[in-house]
XYZ file of C-alpha atoms in Angstrom:
438
model
C 0.000 0.000 0.000
C 0.938 3.670 -0.112
C 3.006 5.201 2.635
C 1.209 6.564 5.702
C 1.543 10.297 6.350
C 2.680 11.148 9.872
C 3.286 14.243 12.031
C 4.707 14.639 15.545
C 2.967 16.075 18.612
C 3.794 19.624 17.484
C 2.265 18.959 14.041
C 5.698 18.961 12.401
C 5.531 16.757 9.271
C 7.805 13.712 9.281
C 8.819 11.258 6.580
C 5.897 8.994 5.602
C 6.185 5.502 7.058
C 5.161 2.074 5.813
C 1.767 0.585 6.791
C 3.576 -2.053 8.904
C 5.407 0.652 10.840
C 2.139 2.538 11.332
C 0.487 -0.572 12.800
C 3.362 -1.031 15.272
C 3.135 2.605 16.384
C -0.605 2.328 16.954
C -0.309 -1.004 18.771
C 2.410 0.334 21.068
C 0.389 3.458 21.854
C 3.081 5.762 20.455
C 0.762 7.309 17.842
C -2.878 8.175 17.392
C -5.065 8.594 14.311
C -5.188 12.243 13.275
C -7.373 11.724 10.183
C -9.154 8.731 8.746
C -9.419 10.018 5.174
C -6.727 10.274 4.015
C -5.039 8.248 6.739
C -2.707 10.430 8.829
C -1.022 9.551 12.131
C 0.184 11.856 14.917
C 2.914 10.838 17.331
C 2.280 11.352 21.028
C 5.627 13.118 21.508
C 7.607 15.775 19.683
C 10.546 14.788 17.480
C 12.613 17.957 16.931
C 15.698 15.857 16.116
C 13.987 13.899 13.355
C 15.759 14.109 9.981
C 13.439 14.628 7.023
C 14.144 14.809 3.303
C 12.147 17.196 1.118
C 9.489 15.597 -1.051
C 8.002 16.876 -4.288
C 4.257 17.246 -4.900
C 3.369 16.759 -8.566
C 0.111 17.861 -10.166
C -1.551 16.879 -13.418
C -4.549 19.246 -13.744
C -7.486 17.930 -15.730
C -10.905 19.180 -16.735
C -12.759 16.419 -14.876
C -10.106 14.538 -12.874
C -6.700 15.733 -11.685
C -3.778 13.591 -10.598
C -1.701 14.215 -7.465
C 1.516 12.415 -6.489
C 4.056 12.844 -3.676
C 7.480 11.755 -4.909
C 10.804 11.094 -3.203
C 13.256 12.192 -5.889
C 16.357 10.396 -4.578
C 14.759 6.951 -4.426
C 12.149 7.477 -7.142
C 9.409 6.158 -4.849
C 5.887 7.508 -5.104
C 5.020 7.946 -1.432
C 1.372 8.940 -1.834
C -1.006 9.422 -4.729
C -4.577 10.526 -5.375
C -7.030 11.233 -8.174
C -9.273 14.228 -7.515
C -12.618 14.363 -9.333
C -13.961 17.903 -9.686
C -17.591 18.964 -9.314
C -17.725 21.581 -12.069
C -20.819 20.074 -13.796
C -22.833 20.369 -10.576
C -21.721 23.985 -10.156
C -22.709 24.867 -13.732
C -26.107 23.235 -13.226
C -26.710 25.135 -9.984
C -25.760 28.434 -11.619
C -28.065 27.737 -14.562
C -30.970 27.149 -12.174
C -30.144 30.353 -10.325
C -30.117 32.350 -13.558
C -33.464 30.831 -14.528
C -34.933 31.939 -11.203
C -33.668 35.482 -11.733
C -35.178 35.588 -15.218
C -38.500 34.345 -13.893
C -38.495 37.029 -11.215
C -38.038 39.735 -13.821
C -40.977 38.336 -15.802
C -43.437 38.949 -12.966
C -43.729 42.674 -13.796
C -44.469 43.429 -10.144
C -42.128 46.420 -10.052
C -39.454 47.965 -12.214
C -35.957 46.698 -11.584
C -33.171 48.384 -13.488
C -30.805 46.092 -15.355
C -27.396 45.773 -13.715
C -25.318 44.518 -16.612
C -23.683 47.930 -17.097
C -22.434 48.571 -13.552
C -20.525 45.383 -12.883
C -16.788 44.969 -13.355
C -15.041 41.648 -13.016
C -11.702 41.825 -11.239
C -8.495 40.907 -13.011
C -7.962 37.161 -13.070
C -11.659 36.405 -12.564
C -12.728 32.829 -13.337
C -16.163 31.317 -13.659
C -17.215 29.470 -10.476
C -16.947 26.071 -12.193
C -13.345 26.897 -13.195
C -12.456 28.562 -9.910
C -13.420 25.383 -8.053
C -10.808 23.385 -10.004
C -8.046 25.755 -8.945
C -9.178 25.929 -5.314
C -9.446 22.143 -4.953
C -5.862 21.636 -6.129
C -4.604 24.455 -3.897
C -6.434 22.912 -0.948
C -4.694 19.586 -1.390
C -1.270 21.116 -1.886
C -1.690 22.988 1.398
C -2.951 19.870 3.180
C -0.054 17.770 1.977
C 2.341 20.515 3.093
C 0.973 20.116 6.616
C 1.247 16.308 6.643
C 4.574 15.639 4.871
C 7.809 17.622 4.297
C 7.100 19.225 0.921
C 10.084 20.998 -0.591
C 9.042 21.633 -4.201
C 6.112 21.465 -6.621
C 5.762 20.261 -10.204
C 2.899 21.314 -12.474
C 1.924 20.240 -15.957
C 1.471 23.666 -17.543
C -0.144 22.550 -20.765
C -1.865 24.674 -23.373
C -4.202 22.867 -25.719
C -4.096 24.056 -29.322
C -7.793 24.216 -30.205
C -7.104 24.611 -33.926
C -4.786 21.601 -33.840
C -7.421 19.525 -32.034
C -9.861 20.103 -34.889
C -7.269 19.618 -37.643
C -4.178 17.603 -36.582
C -2.267 18.433 -39.786
C -2.465 22.225 -39.425
C 0.858 24.094 -39.398
C 2.524 27.359 -40.347
C 0.406 29.847 -42.259
C -2.618 27.574 -42.076
C -3.320 28.957 -38.583
C -4.130 32.298 -40.257
C -6.229 30.725 -42.998
C -8.783 29.112 -40.727
C -9.480 25.689 -39.347
C -10.749 24.079 -42.552
C -8.561 25.741 -45.197
C -7.883 23.131 -47.874
C -10.096 20.547 -46.137
C -13.516 19.740 -47.454
C -16.208 20.279 -44.869
C -18.163 17.216 -45.907
C -15.182 14.889 -45.548
C -14.317 16.402 -42.195
C -17.854 15.805 -40.921
C -17.889 12.232 -42.238
C -14.711 11.525 -40.323
C -15.903 13.265 -37.175
C -19.224 11.390 -37.067
C -17.710 8.076 -38.272
C -19.721 7.954 -41.517
C -22.976 7.536 -39.590
C -26.120 9.612 -39.357
C -25.923 11.827 -36.321
C -29.548 11.212 -35.353
C -30.309 7.577 -36.237
C -26.759 6.132 -36.542
C -27.564 4.755 -40.010
C -24.521 3.789 -42.097
C -23.922 2.932 -45.755
C -26.641 5.383 -46.831
C -26.350 8.779 -48.577
C -25.460 11.399 -45.956
C -26.058 15.151 -46.106
C -24.805 18.169 -44.196
C -27.311 19.513 -41.691
C -27.247 22.757 -39.700
C -27.972 22.124 -36.034
C -29.207 25.698 -35.659
C -31.129 26.283 -38.939
C -29.921 28.971 -41.312
C -33.486 30.295 -41.471
C -33.004 31.190 -37.786
C -29.592 32.814 -38.237
C -27.617 29.597 -37.874
C -23.977 29.962 -38.912
C -21.778 27.807 -41.147
C -19.240 27.194 -38.387
C -18.034 23.630 -38.048
C -19.546 23.418 -34.555
C -22.996 24.048 -36.080
C -22.710 21.314 -38.740
C -23.452 17.612 -38.495
C -23.921 14.789 -40.953
C -27.362 13.205 -41.381
C -29.249 10.855 -43.674
C -31.890 12.342 -45.961
C -34.968 11.155 -43.967
C -33.595 12.636 -40.742
C -32.523 15.820 -42.489
C -35.991 16.263 -44.011
C -37.723 15.434 -40.729
C -35.636 17.963 -38.806
C -36.146 20.743 -41.328
C -35.837 24.119 -39.597
C -36.641 22.787 -36.126
C -34.135 23.423 -33.337
C -32.175 20.412 -32.178
C -33.854 20.355 -28.753
C -37.404 20.246 -30.153
C -36.505 17.708 -32.865
C -35.031 15.308 -30.312
C -37.437 16.112 -27.476
C -38.746 12.529 -27.461
C -35.221 11.076 -27.586
C -33.288 12.654 -24.709
C -30.518 10.038 -24.862
C -29.795 10.922 -28.499
C -29.874 14.640 -27.673
C -27.354 14.137 -24.882
C -25.045 12.115 -27.124
C -25.162 14.620 -30.001
C -24.498 17.619 -27.787
C -21.657 15.848 -26.004
C -19.984 14.802 -29.258
C -20.301 18.306 -30.686
C -18.684 20.124 -27.781
C -16.733 17.674 -25.646
C -13.306 17.837 -27.351
C -12.944 21.611 -27.071
C -14.926 22.134 -23.870
C -12.458 20.269 -21.656
C -9.452 21.770 -23.432
C -10.795 25.309 -22.995
C -11.346 24.661 -19.274
C -7.706 23.621 -18.783
C -6.494 26.597 -20.847
C -8.497 29.009 -18.708
C -7.156 27.781 -15.362
C -3.531 26.898 -16.070
C -1.931 30.298 -15.388
C -4.179 31.041 -12.419
C -3.116 27.783 -10.805
C 0.539 28.482 -11.567
C 0.456 31.980 -10.047
C -1.310 30.787 -6.897
C 1.133 27.926 -6.435
C 4.032 30.381 -6.702
C 2.472 32.375 -3.855
C 3.030 29.388 -1.525
C 6.792 30.191 -1.430
C 7.780 26.799 -2.824
C 9.859 26.192 -5.983
C 7.462 25.416 -8.843
C 8.642 23.317 -11.781
C 6.580 23.264 -14.969
C 6.442 20.727 -17.768
C 4.514 20.206 -20.973
C 2.005 17.500 -21.706
C 4.334 16.046 -24.312
C 7.111 15.676 -21.731
C 4.705 13.915 -19.356
C 3.688 11.476 -22.079
C 7.317 10.813 -23.039
C 8.293 10.170 -19.406
C 5.428 7.729 -18.952
C 5.965 5.820 -22.194
C 9.755 5.627 -21.826
C 9.264 3.991 -18.418
C 6.565 1.665 -19.771
C 3.938 2.791 -17.264
C 0.144 2.567 -17.657
C -1.857 5.742 -18.219
C -3.707 6.936 -15.150
C -4.130 10.419 -13.738
C -1.853 9.897 -10.745
C 0.876 8.244 -12.825
C 0.732 11.186 -15.238
C 1.217 13.441 -12.224
C 4.257 11.407 -11.102
C 5.743 11.780 -14.619
C 5.316 15.564 -14.769
C 8.404 17.693 -15.328
C 12.104 17.095 -15.876
C 12.635 16.114 -12.239
C 11.096 12.685 -12.911
C 13.663 10.000 -11.909
C 14.792 7.398 -14.399
C 13.036 4.714 -12.389
C 9.701 5.253 -10.648
C 8.658 2.894 -7.860
C 4.875 2.631 -8.071
C 4.460 -1.093 -7.510
C 2.544 -0.985 -4.222
C 0.875 2.424 -4.520
C -2.890 2.430 -4.058
C -4.159 5.926 -4.885
C -6.898 7.690 -2.988
C -9.969 8.358 -5.130
C -11.184 11.749 -3.935
C -14.444 13.231 -5.190
C -15.292 16.859 -4.507
C -18.734 17.368 -3.014
C -20.702 20.253 -1.609
C -20.737 20.802 2.115
C -24.207 22.259 2.614
C -26.752 23.941 0.355
C -26.235 27.698 0.162
C -29.915 28.312 -0.544
C -31.683 29.013 2.740
C -35.128 28.060 1.413
C -36.366 26.192 -1.656
C -38.237 28.126 -4.325
C -40.703 27.201 -7.043
C -40.196 27.718 -10.769
C -41.235 31.376 -10.466
C -38.819 32.131 -7.646
C -41.321 32.280 -4.779
C -40.366 30.623 -1.459
C -41.603 27.059 -1.045
C -41.419 25.375 2.333
C -39.583 26.514 5.432
C -36.104 27.875 5.880
C -33.232 25.500 6.498
C -33.026 24.279 10.085
C -30.010 24.272 12.420
C -26.824 23.028 10.824
C -25.280 21.459 13.944
C -26.896 19.002 16.363
C -24.918 17.637 19.340
C -21.682 18.557 17.586
C -22.610 16.699 14.375
C -23.126 18.117 10.895
C -24.648 16.661 7.779
C -22.090 14.534 5.967
C -20.043 13.530 9.012
C -18.975 9.890 9.159
C -20.131 8.509 12.516
C -20.229 5.256 14.422
C -23.552 4.681 16.174
C -23.833 2.008 18.887
C -27.545 1.685 19.719
C -28.089 -0.160 23.008
C -31.873 -0.123 23.287
C -34.997 0.207 21.218
C -35.980 -1.373 17.905
C -32.702 -0.487 16.171
C -30.207 -2.152 18.485
C -26.867 -2.643 16.740
C -23.794 -0.882 15.425
C -23.962 1.372 12.362
C -21.173 3.196 10.554
C -22.130 5.682 7.871
C -22.745 9.263 6.806
C -25.233 11.206 8.906
C -27.990 13.639 7.921
C -28.980 15.780 10.879
C -32.509 16.726 11.974
C -33.555 19.376 14.452
C -35.210 16.859 16.812
C -31.932 14.987 17.341
C -33.041 11.787 15.571
C -30.715 11.378 12.600
C -30.522 9.478 9.334
C -27.557 7.210 8.644
C -26.545 5.932 5.235
C -23.881 3.273 4.828
C -23.089 -0.340 4.033
C -24.492 -2.927 4.333
C -27.652 -1.585 5.967
C -28.398 1.095 3.331
C -30.298 3.850 5.139
C -31.670 3.794 8.673
C -33.688 6.552 10.341
C -34.416 7.416 13.947
C -30.911 7.051 15.420
C -30.516 9.576 18.229
C -27.427 11.738 18.281
C -26.418 10.545 21.757
C -25.525 7.130 20.290
C -23.255 8.629 17.595
C -19.542 9.258 17.795
C -17.778 11.099 14.950
C -15.233 9.111 12.964
C -14.452 11.651 10.231
C -15.739 15.195 9.900
C -17.266 16.234 6.601
C -14.635 18.249 4.710
C -16.396 18.476 1.354
C -14.861 15.329 -0.174
C -15.786 11.667 -0.520
C -12.972 9.108 -0.295
C -12.325 5.640 -1.645
C -9.230 3.494 -2.092
C -8.142 2.675 -5.633
C -6.270 -0.338 -6.930
C -2.557 -0.630 -7.525
C -1.446 0.130 -11.077
C 0.874 -2.887 -11.207
C 0.626 -6.269 -9.401
C 3.126 -6.762 -6.533
C 5.029 -9.469 -8.416
C 5.540 -7.343 -11.555
C-alpha cells in the first residue's frame, strides 16, 4: 500500500512511514489517528531531532479529474497518490438554475428593476465558479499535503491545448491564419468526425447530407460546430426545427449529439483558462514550482513503460522525474469533490417564490450533515452498530446511510460518535497500477 503520512505532537511533518510501521506505532500506543481520510497519524511526543528529506508534490490538472503524487526524488518512490474528481458540472447546473430563477423574477412585472449589466466589473484574473473550483481544490490539497509531509518543491503540468490543432491535426505554419478548414472539405471532415454515420439515427452505408444544427433560417452559422452529418430522412424530418425540439422525445440521443459536438474543445478550454491562475497561486506558496509540458509527461510515462492513469501522469510531470519510478505498491486515494451544505436558505418554485420553510439548524450535538459517525444503539428497535454518513434533523433523531444496511432513520445523536468530519470530499481506495510481483 501507499506510505502513511505522519506528524509529531507539534504537528511537524515527518517522513511517511510504511503501513507495517504505522500498525506497530498504533499497537504500542506511540501514535494516534489524526485523520481517517486520508489516513494520517500523529505521534504522542515531539521529534525535533527527526531528519526529514524534502518531497516533491506533482500535479496533473485535468478538466474532470486531476492527478496528485508525492514523490521522493532520490529513491524514485511515489510515497502517496490521489485522483481528484472535480464537481464543475454540478456547479454549472446550480448556476443555470439560479439564472433561470432570476429571469422568472423579472418576468413577474411586479415592479421595475433596473438592469445591472452595465455597472458590474469583473476583477483581473476572474474565473467562472466552475473553473475557480478546479483551482481551489488543487490548492487545498497542496496545502494539506504541506501540513502532513515535508514538501520541498512542486511540479505542475502547464499545458496549453491548441484548439485549432485539435480540430485539424495536420495544421501548421500559415494555415493557422487561414482558418481551421482551409484546404479541407467540410463534408469529408464531418464524415470523419461522425464516423460515416447519421448523427440522429446512426444509419450507415446510406447517402449522408450536411445539416445545420441551428437552422440557417433562424440565423444559424456555417461554423463547423454548427454542422453535423445526417441521412436524408432525418434531415428532411428535422427541417428548420431546433435540435432540442426535434429530439425532445429522444433525450438520450440529444445528450449524445451535444456531447460529441462540444466535448473535445470544452475540456481543453477549461484547462487553458485555469492553467496560469493555478501556476500563479502555487508560486504564492513560497515553494519552488517546476513546470512541464504534456508532451514531456507522455514521453516520461511511455519511456518507463507505465500505464496511463491520472496519478501516474502526475508522477511523470516535469524534468525532475527520476529514471526509475517505484509505483508497484501504490494504491491511490480516489477523492471526489462534493458540496458541504446547500447555500440556498429556502427552496423556491419555478417562479422564484419561497416554497417550504427555511433550512433548520446546521449542527446538532456537535454533528453536521455529511459527518462519518459510528452509532452504537443499546436499546430500542434499532439495536446494533452502524457506521455511515449522517444527515442531521432538528429533533436529534438522525438518518444514517452506509453499508451494508443502506439507510436507517431514527438514530438519536447521543448514540453517535464522529469518525471523520465532513470536509467536502468523498474518499475511496483505488487499486494498484501494477501487481506486486511485476
